PDB file of C-alpha atoms in Angstrom:
ATOM      1  CA  SER A  73     -51.741 106.008 -86.040  1.00 38.00           C
ATOM      2  CA  LEU A  74     -49.624 108.362 -87.753  1.00 44.00           C
ATOM      3  CA  SER A  75     -50.249 111.199 -85.031  1.00 43.00           C
ATOM      4  CA  ASN A  76     -49.284 108.911 -81.834  1.00 42.00           C
ATOM      5  CA  LYS A  77     -46.247 107.892 -83.970  1.00 42.00           C
ATOM      6  CA  THR A  78     -45.029 111.335 -85.110  1.00 41.00           C
ATOM      7  CA  ARG A  79     -45.839 112.991 -81.364  1.00 43.00           C
ATOM      8  CA  LYS A  80     -42.287 112.997 -79.859  1.00 46.00           C
ATOM      9  CA  MET A  81     -40.865 114.442 -76.599  1.00 50.00           C
ATOM     10  CA  SER A  82     -41.199 118.090 -77.667  1.00 64.00           C
ATOM     11  CA  GLY A  83     -44.767 117.251 -78.657  1.00 80.00           C
ATOM     12  CA  ILE A  84     -44.022 118.915 -82.019  1.00 90.00           C
ATOM     13  CA  THR A  85     -45.402 117.065 -85.142  1.00 89.00           C
ATOM     14  CA  ALA A  86     -44.567 116.980 -88.473  1.00 94.00           C
ATOM     15  CA  THR A  87     -48.005 117.750 -90.811  1.00 95.00           C
ATOM     16  CA  PRO A  88     -49.078 115.079 -93.024  1.00 95.00           C
ATOM     17  CA  GLU A  89     -48.956 117.311 -95.811  1.00 95.00           C
ATOM     18  CA  SER A  90     -45.109 118.160 -95.061  1.00 95.00           C
ATOM     19  CA  ILE A  91     -44.466 114.199 -95.008  1.00 95.00           C
ATOM     20  CA  GLU A  92     -46.519 113.655 -98.057  1.00 95.00           C
ATOM     21  CA  PHE A  93     -44.873 116.621-100.072  1.00 95.00           C
ATOM     22  CA  TYR A  94     -41.190 114.753 -98.969  1.00 96.00           C
ATOM     23  CA  ASN A  95     -42.153 111.514-100.358  1.00 94.00           C
ATOM     24  CA  GLN A  96     -42.756 113.152-103.914  1.00 93.00           C
ATOM     25  CA  PHE A  97     -39.905 115.496-103.539  1.00 95.00           C
ATOM     26  CA  LYS A  98     -37.471 112.676-103.128  1.00 94.00           C
ATOM     27  CA  LEU A  99     -38.691 110.707-106.147  1.00 91.00           C
ATOM     28  CA  GLN A 100     -39.260 113.690-108.586  1.00 91.00           C
ATOM     29  CA  ARG A 101     -36.132 112.992-110.095  1.00 84.00           C
ATOM     30  CA  ASN A 102     -36.717 109.829-111.182  1.00 82.00           C
ATOM     31  CA  SER A 103     -40.398 110.168-112.065  1.00 80.00           C
ATOM     32  CA  LYS A 104     -42.156 111.171-115.756  1.00 79.00           C
ATOM     33  CA  SER A 105     -45.219 112.132-114.363  1.00 80.00           C
ATOM     34  CA  VAL A 106     -44.184 114.832-111.864  1.00 77.00           C
ATOM     35  CA  PRO A 107     -45.769 118.369-113.531  1.00 82.00           C
ATOM     36  CA  VAL A 108     -43.218 120.294-111.461  1.00 88.00           C
ATOM     37  CA  LYS A 109     -39.704 119.856-110.003  1.00 93.00           C
ATOM     38  CA  TYR A 110     -38.537 121.793-106.672  1.00 96.00           C
ATOM     39  CA  ARG A 111     -34.628 122.039-105.814  1.00 97.00           C
ATOM     40  CA  TYR A 112     -35.523 122.369-102.642  1.00 97.00           C
ATOM     41  CA  VAL A 113     -38.217 122.673 -99.794  1.00 97.00           C
ATOM     42  CA  ILE A 114     -37.601 124.506 -96.348  1.00 97.00           C
ATOM     43  CA  TYR A 115     -39.434 123.425 -93.487  1.00 97.00           C
ATOM     44  CA  ARG A 116     -39.757 125.602 -90.019  1.00 96.00           C
ATOM     45  CA  ILE A 117     -42.115 125.011 -86.713  1.00 94.00           C
ATOM     46  CA  VAL A 118     -45.097 126.656 -87.041  1.00 92.00           C
ATOM     47  CA  ASN A 119     -48.734 126.650 -85.186  1.00 89.00           C
ATOM     48  CA  ASN A 120     -47.505 128.031 -81.680  1.00 89.00           C
ATOM     49  CA  ASP A 121     -44.404 125.249 -81.720  1.00 89.00           C
ATOM     50  CA  GLN A 122     -46.976 122.706 -82.763  1.00 91.00           C
ATOM     51  CA  ASN A 123     -46.007 121.479 -86.045  1.00 94.00           C
ATOM     52  CA  ILE A 124     -43.297 121.320 -88.649  1.00 96.00           C
ATOM     53  CA  ASP A 125     -44.686 122.390 -92.177  1.00 96.00           C
ATOM     54  CA  VAL A 126     -43.420 123.496 -95.698  1.00 97.00           C
ATOM     55  CA  VAL A 127     -42.805 126.990 -95.622  1.00 96.00           C
ATOM     56  CA  GLU A 128     -41.433 127.135 -99.136  1.00 96.00           C
ATOM     57  CA  LYS A 129     -40.595 125.109-102.200  1.00 97.00           C
ATOM     58  CA  GLY A 130     -37.508 126.254-104.046  1.00 96.00           C
ATOM     59  CA  ASP A 131     -37.855 126.457-108.179  1.00 94.00           C
ATOM     60  CA  TRP A 132     -35.539 123.563-110.001  1.00 94.00           C
ATOM     61  CA  GLU A 133     -33.380 126.353-111.418  1.00 94.00           C
ATOM     62  CA  THR A 134     -32.365 127.737-108.093  1.00 95.00           C
ATOM     63  CA  PRO A 135     -28.658 127.870-107.496  1.00 95.00           C
ATOM     64  CA  TRP A 136     -27.297 126.719-103.751  1.00 95.00           C
ATOM     65  CA  ASP A 137     -26.508 130.217-102.703  1.00 94.00           C
ATOM     66  CA  ASP A 138     -30.179 131.885-103.489  1.00 96.00           C
ATOM     67  CA  PHE A 139     -31.306 128.827-101.525  1.00 96.00           C
ATOM     68  CA  VAL A 140     -28.901 129.747 -98.661  1.00 96.00           C
ATOM     69  CA  ASP A 141     -29.936 133.366 -98.833  1.00 94.00           C
ATOM     70  CA  ASN A 142     -33.806 132.367 -98.389  1.00 94.00           C
ATOM     71  CA  LEU A 143     -33.429 130.100 -95.893  1.00 94.00           C
ATOM     72  CA  SER A 144     -31.181 132.441 -93.601  1.00 92.00           C
ATOM     73  CA  SER A 145     -32.713 135.935 -94.368  1.00 92.00           C
ATOM     74  CA  ALA A 146     -36.332 134.738 -92.961  1.00 90.00           C
ATOM     75  CA  LYS A 147     -37.436 136.877 -89.808  1.00 88.00           C
ATOM     76  CA  ASP A 148     -40.061 136.641 -87.500  1.00 84.00           C
ATOM     77  CA  GLU A 149     -42.616 139.682 -86.601  1.00 85.00           C
ATOM     78  CA  LYS A 150     -40.119 141.062 -84.211  1.00 86.00           C
ATOM     79  CA  GLY A 151     -37.336 141.039 -86.926  1.00 87.00           C
ATOM     80  CA  LYS A 152     -35.572 137.968 -84.914  1.00 85.00           C
ATOM     81  CA  PRO A 153     -34.262 135.320 -87.179  1.00 87.00           C
ATOM     82  CA  LEU A 154     -35.946 132.170 -87.743  1.00 93.00           C
ATOM     83  CA  GLY A 155     -34.408 128.416 -87.424  1.00 95.00           C
ATOM     84  CA  ALA A 156     -35.439 125.920 -90.128  1.00 97.00           C
ATOM     85  CA  TYR A 157     -35.368 122.427 -91.555  1.00 97.00           C
ATOM     86  CA  ALA A 158     -34.691 121.842 -95.364  1.00 98.00           C
ATOM     87  CA  VAL A 159     -33.803 119.418 -98.077  1.00 98.00           C
ATOM     88  CA  PHE A 160     -31.944 120.051-100.950  1.00 97.00           C
ATOM     89  CA  ASP A 161     -31.596 118.188-104.078  1.00 96.00           C
ATOM     90  CA  MET A 162     -27.960 118.712-104.631  1.00 94.00           C
ATOM     91  CA  GLU A 163     -26.024 117.856-108.293  1.00 90.00           C
ATOM     92  CA  PHE A 164     -22.599 117.460-108.201  1.00 86.00           C
ATOM     93  CA  GLU A 165     -19.358 116.020-109.964  1.00 86.00           C
ATOM     94  CA  THR A 166     -16.821 113.680-107.861  1.00 83.00           C
ATOM     95  CA  LEU A 167     -13.225 114.262-107.828  1.00 86.00           C
ATOM     96  CA  ASP A 168     -13.181 111.467-110.663  1.00 91.00           C
ATOM     97  CA  GLY A 169     -15.598 113.153-112.959  1.00 90.00           C
ATOM     98  CA  ARG A 170     -19.008 111.241-111.889  1.00 91.00           C
ATOM     99  CA  GLU A 171     -22.162 113.068-111.636  1.00 90.00           C
ATOM    100  CA  GLN A 172     -23.522 112.527-108.467  1.00 89.00           C
ATOM    101  CA  GLN A 173     -27.149 113.757-107.216  1.00 92.00           C
ATOM    102  CA  LYS A 174     -27.779 113.625-103.258  1.00 93.00           C
ATOM    103  CA  LEU A 175     -30.435 114.901-100.877  1.00 96.00           C
ATOM    104  CA  VAL A 176     -28.866 117.062 -98.376  1.00 96.00           C
ATOM    105  CA  PHE A 177     -30.740 117.612 -94.998  1.00 97.00           C
ATOM    106  CA  VAL A 178     -30.170 121.173 -93.438  1.00 97.00           C
ATOM    107  CA  ALA A 179     -30.491 122.121 -89.559  1.00 96.00           C
ATOM    108  CA  TYR A 180     -30.623 125.753 -89.649  1.00 96.00           C
ATOM    109  CA  THR A 181     -30.213 127.042 -86.189  1.00 95.00           C
ATOM    110  CA  PRO A 182     -28.801 130.748 -86.276  1.00 93.00           C
ATOM    111  CA  ASP A 183     -26.535 131.542 -83.329  1.00 90.00           C
ATOM    112  CA  SER A 184     -28.865 134.413 -83.021  1.00 88.00           C
ATOM    113  CA  LEU A 185     -32.145 132.434 -82.663  1.00 90.00           C
ATOM    114  CA  PRO A 186     -33.712 132.744 -79.257  1.00 88.00           C
ATOM    115  CA  VAL A 187     -32.594 130.074 -77.244  1.00 90.00           C
ATOM    116  CA  LYS A 188     -36.231 128.233 -76.706  1.00 90.00           C
ATOM    117  CA  GLN A 189     -36.293 128.194 -80.604  1.00 91.00           C
ATOM    118  CA  ARG A 190     -32.815 126.679 -80.628  1.00 91.00           C
ATOM    119  CA  MET A 191     -33.893 124.246 -78.329  1.00 92.00           C
ATOM    120  CA  LEU A 192     -36.698 123.172 -80.024  1.00 93.00           C
ATOM    121  CA  TYR A 193     -35.078 122.957 -83.192  1.00 95.00           C
ATOM    122  CA  GLY A 194     -32.331 120.788 -81.529  1.00 92.00           C
ATOM    123  CA  SER A 195     -34.406 118.197 -79.887  1.00 91.00           C
ATOM    124  CA  THR A 196     -37.067 117.969 -82.867  1.00 94.00           C
ATOM    125  CA  ARG A 197     -34.608 117.562 -85.445  1.00 94.00           C
ATOM    126  CA  GLU A 198     -33.578 113.675 -85.252  1.00 92.00           C
ATOM    127  CA  SER A 199     -37.322 112.827 -84.926  1.00 91.00           C
ATOM    128  CA  PHE A 200     -38.239 115.125 -87.967  1.00 95.00           C
ATOM    129  CA  LYS A 201     -35.331 113.422 -89.665  1.00 94.00           C
ATOM    130  CA  SER A 202     -36.851 110.072 -89.126  1.00 91.00           C
ATOM    131  CA  GLU A 203     -40.789 110.888 -89.896  1.00 91.00           C
ATOM    132  CA  LEU A 204     -39.298 112.166 -93.450  1.00 94.00           C
ATOM    133  CA  GLY A 205     -37.946 108.566 -93.723  1.00 90.00           C
ATOM    134  CA  SER A 206     -35.576 107.804 -96.178  1.00 91.00           C
ATOM    135  CA  GLY A 207     -33.455 108.978 -99.057  1.00 93.00           C
ATOM    136  CA  ILE A 208     -31.330 111.909 -97.079  1.00 95.00           C
ATOM    137  CA  HIS A 209     -27.679 111.264 -97.934  1.00 93.00           C
ATOM    138  CA  TYR A 210     -26.066 114.215 -96.270  1.00 92.00           C
ATOM    139  CA  THR A 211     -27.122 116.045 -92.841  1.00 94.00           C
ATOM    140  CA  VAL A 212     -25.712 119.876 -92.228  1.00 94.00           C
ATOM    141  CA  GLN A 213     -25.796 121.482 -89.031  1.00 94.00           C
ATOM    142  CA  ALA A 214     -25.583 125.096 -89.336  1.00 94.00           C
ATOM    143  CA  SER A 215     -25.575 127.802 -87.122  1.00 93.00           C
ATOM    144  CA  SER A 216     -24.502 130.459 -89.532  1.00 90.00           C
ATOM    145  CA  ILE A 217     -24.464 130.813 -93.132  1.00 87.00           C
ATOM    146  CA  ASP A 218     -20.716 130.303 -93.179  1.00 90.00           C
ATOM    147  CA  ASP A 219     -21.447 126.187 -92.448  1.00 92.00           C
ATOM    148  CA  LEU A 220     -23.649 126.510 -95.337  1.00 92.00           C
ATOM    149  CA  ASP A 221     -20.356 127.166 -97.609  1.00 90.00           C
ATOM    150  CA  LEU A 222     -20.716 124.677-100.726  1.00 85.00           C
ATOM    151  CA  ASP A 223     -17.090 123.813-100.425  1.00 80.00           C
ATOM    152  CA  ARG A 224     -17.888 122.386 -96.753  1.00 77.00           C
ATOM    153  CA  ILE A 225     -20.602 120.422 -98.146  1.00 75.00           C
ATOM    154  CA  VAL A 226     -19.412 118.925-101.487  1.00 70.00           C
TER     155      VAL A 226
END
Protein backbone atom coordinates (compact mmCIF):
# COMPACT_ATOMS: atom_id res chain seq x y z
CA SER A 1 0.00 0.00 0.00
CA LEU A 2 1.01 3.61 -0.43
CA SER A 3 1.23 4.30 3.29
CA ASN A 4 3.67 1.43 3.86
CA LYS A 5 5.76 2.51 0.89
CA THR A 6 5.91 6.13 2.03
CA ARG A 7 6.64 5.52 5.69
CA LYS A 8 10.39 6.00 6.00
CA MET A 9 12.88 5.93 8.88
CA SER A 10 11.76 9.29 10.23
CA GLY A 11 8.16 8.07 10.21
CA ILE A 12 7.13 11.17 8.27
CA THR A 13 4.95 10.53 5.23
CA ALA A 14 3.80 12.75 2.42
CA THR A 15 0.04 13.12 2.28
CA PRO A 16 -1.58 11.52 -0.78
CA GLU A 17 -2.90 14.99 -1.70
CA SER A 18 0.61 16.44 -1.74
CA ILE A 19 1.84 13.74 -4.13
CA GLU A 20 -1.25 14.09 -6.30
CA PHE A 21 -0.74 17.86 -6.52
CA TYR A 22 2.90 17.40 -7.59
CA ASN A 23 1.87 14.91 -10.28
CA GLN A 24 -0.46 17.55 -11.76
CA PHE A 25 2.07 20.33 -11.21
CA LYS A 26 4.87 18.63 -13.17
CA LEU A 27 2.57 18.08 -16.16
CA GLN A 28 0.73 21.42 -16.10
CA ARG A 29 2.98 23.23 -18.58
CA ASN A 30 2.10 20.88 -21.44
CA SER A 31 -1.52 20.36 -20.47
CA LYS A 32 -4.28 22.24 -22.25
CA SER A 33 -6.88 21.14 -19.69
CA VAL A 34 -5.29 22.62 -16.53
CA PRO A 35 -7.55 25.48 -15.36
CA VAL A 36 -4.91 27.14 -13.15
CA LYS A 37 -1.14 26.92 -13.53
CA TYR A 38 1.13 27.37 -10.53
CA ARG A 39 4.72 28.60 -10.56
CA TYR A 40 5.69 26.84 -7.33
CA VAL A 41 4.53 24.70 -4.46
CA ILE A 42 5.83 24.83 -0.88
CA TYR A 43 5.66 21.78 1.36
CA ARG A 44 6.30 21.68 5.11
CA ILE A 45 6.41 19.00 7.78
CA VAL A 46 3.07 19.34 9.61
CA ASN A 47 0.69 17.53 12.01
CA ASN A 48 3.18 17.17 14.89
CA ASP A 49 5.93 16.05 12.53
CA GLN A 50 3.83 13.26 11.02
CA ASN A 51 3.25 14.44 7.45
CA ILE A 52 4.60 16.50 4.61
CA ASP A 53 1.85 18.56 3.03
CA VAL A 54 1.28 21.46 0.65
CA VAL A 55 1.17 24.76 2.55
CA GLU A 56 1.33 27.19 -0.36
CA LYS A 57 0.80 27.26 -4.11
CA GLY A 58 2.33 30.16 -6.00
CA ASP A 59 0.65 32.12 -8.73
CA TRP A 60 1.98 31.48 -12.27
CA GLU A 61 3.22 35.09 -12.51
CA THR A 62 5.30 34.88 -9.31
CA PRO A 63 8.99 35.70 -9.86
CA TRP A 64 11.77 33.71 -8.16
CA ASP A 65 12.57 36.48 -5.65
CA ASP A 66 8.98 36.58 -4.36
CA PHE A 67 9.04 32.80 -4.04
CA VAL A 68 12.25 33.03 -1.98
CA ASP A 69 10.64 35.67 0.26
CA ASN A 70 7.59 33.47 0.83
CA LEU A 71 9.73 30.41 1.46
CA SER A 72 12.04 32.12 3.95
CA SER A 73 9.70 34.47 5.83
CA ALA A 74 7.37 31.87 7.37
CA LYS A 75 7.59 31.55 11.17
CA ASP A 76 6.14 29.18 13.73
CA GLU A 77 3.95 30.31 16.63
CA LYS A 78 7.09 31.18 18.65
CA GLY A 79 8.47 33.34 15.85
CA LYS A 80 11.13 30.84 14.83
CA PRO A 81 11.77 30.22 11.11
CA LEU A 82 10.29 27.18 9.42
CA GLY A 83 12.01 24.70 7.17
CA ALA A 84 10.44 23.67 3.89
CA TYR A 85 10.67 21.77 0.67
CA ALA A 86 9.52 23.40 -2.53
CA VAL A 87 9.36 22.83 -6.26
CA PHE A 88 9.66 25.80 -8.62
CA ASP A 89 8.86 25.71 -12.34
CA MET A 90 11.89 27.62 -13.63
CA GLU A 91 12.24 29.23 -17.05
CA PHE A 92 15.62 30.46 -18.21
CA GLU A 93 17.78 30.96 -21.26
CA THR A 94 20.92 28.90 -21.87
CA LEU A 95 24.21 30.59 -22.76
CA ASP A 96 23.55 29.80 -26.40
CA GLY A 97 20.12 31.45 -26.23
CA ARG A 98 17.79 28.46 -25.97
CA GLU A 99 14.68 28.73 -23.77
CA GLN A 100 14.67 26.08 -21.05
CA GLN A 101 12.17 24.98 -18.44
CA LYS A 102 13.20 22.87 -15.45
CA LEU A 103 11.66 21.87 -12.14
CA VAL A 104 13.89 22.92 -9.26
CA PHE A 105 13.53 21.14 -5.91
CA VAL A 106 14.52 23.30 -2.94
CA ALA A 107 15.27 21.95 0.52
CA TYR A 108 15.26 24.99 2.81
CA THR A 109 16.69 24.40 6.27
CA PRO A 110 17.89 27.74 7.64
CA ASP A 111 20.76 27.72 10.14
CA SER A 112 18.39 29.25 12.72
CA LEU A 113 16.05 26.25 12.49
CA PRO A 114 15.86 24.25 15.75
CA VAL A 115 18.15 21.20 15.65
CA LYS A 116 15.26 18.69 15.73
CA GLN A 117 13.60 20.36 12.73
CA ARG A 118 16.88 20.49 10.81
CA MET A 119 17.36 16.78 11.45
CA LEU A 120 13.78 15.95 10.38
CA TYR A 121 14.07 17.90 7.14
CA GLY A 122 17.53 16.45 6.49
CA SER A 123 16.53 12.85 7.12
CA THR A 124 13.30 13.11 5.12
CA ARG A 125 14.53 15.00 2.05
CA GLU A 126 15.61 12.09 -0.16
CA SER A 127 12.63 9.89 0.69
CA PHE A 128 10.26 12.78 -0.04
CA LYS A 129 11.98 13.45 -3.37
CA SER A 130 11.62 9.79 -4.29
CA GLU A 131 7.93 9.90 -3.31
CA LEU A 132 7.48 12.81 -5.70
CA GLY A 133 9.06 10.68 -8.41
CA SER A 134 10.19 11.91 -11.79
CA GLY A 135 10.42 15.41 -13.16
CA ILE A 136 12.89 17.15 -10.86
CA HIS A 137 15.93 18.45 -12.75
CA TYR A 138 17.88 20.35 -10.09
CA THR A 139 18.11 20.15 -6.32
CA VAL A 140 19.14 23.11 -4.21
CA GLN A 141 20.03 22.63 -0.56
CA ALA A 142 19.70 26.04 1.09
CA SER A 143 20.59 27.01 4.65
CA SER A 144 20.21 30.75 3.98
CA ILE A 145 18.52 32.93 1.39
CA ASP A 146 21.98 33.62 -0.09
CA ASP A 147 21.98 29.97 -1.21
CA LEU A 148 18.86 30.82 -3.22
CA ASP A 149 20.44 33.60 -5.25
CA LEU A 150 19.23 33.02 -8.80
CA ASP A 151 22.73 33.45 -10.24
CA ARG A 152 23.89 30.41 -8.26
CA ILE A 153 21.05 28.26 -9.55
CA VAL A 154 20.72 29.02 -13.25
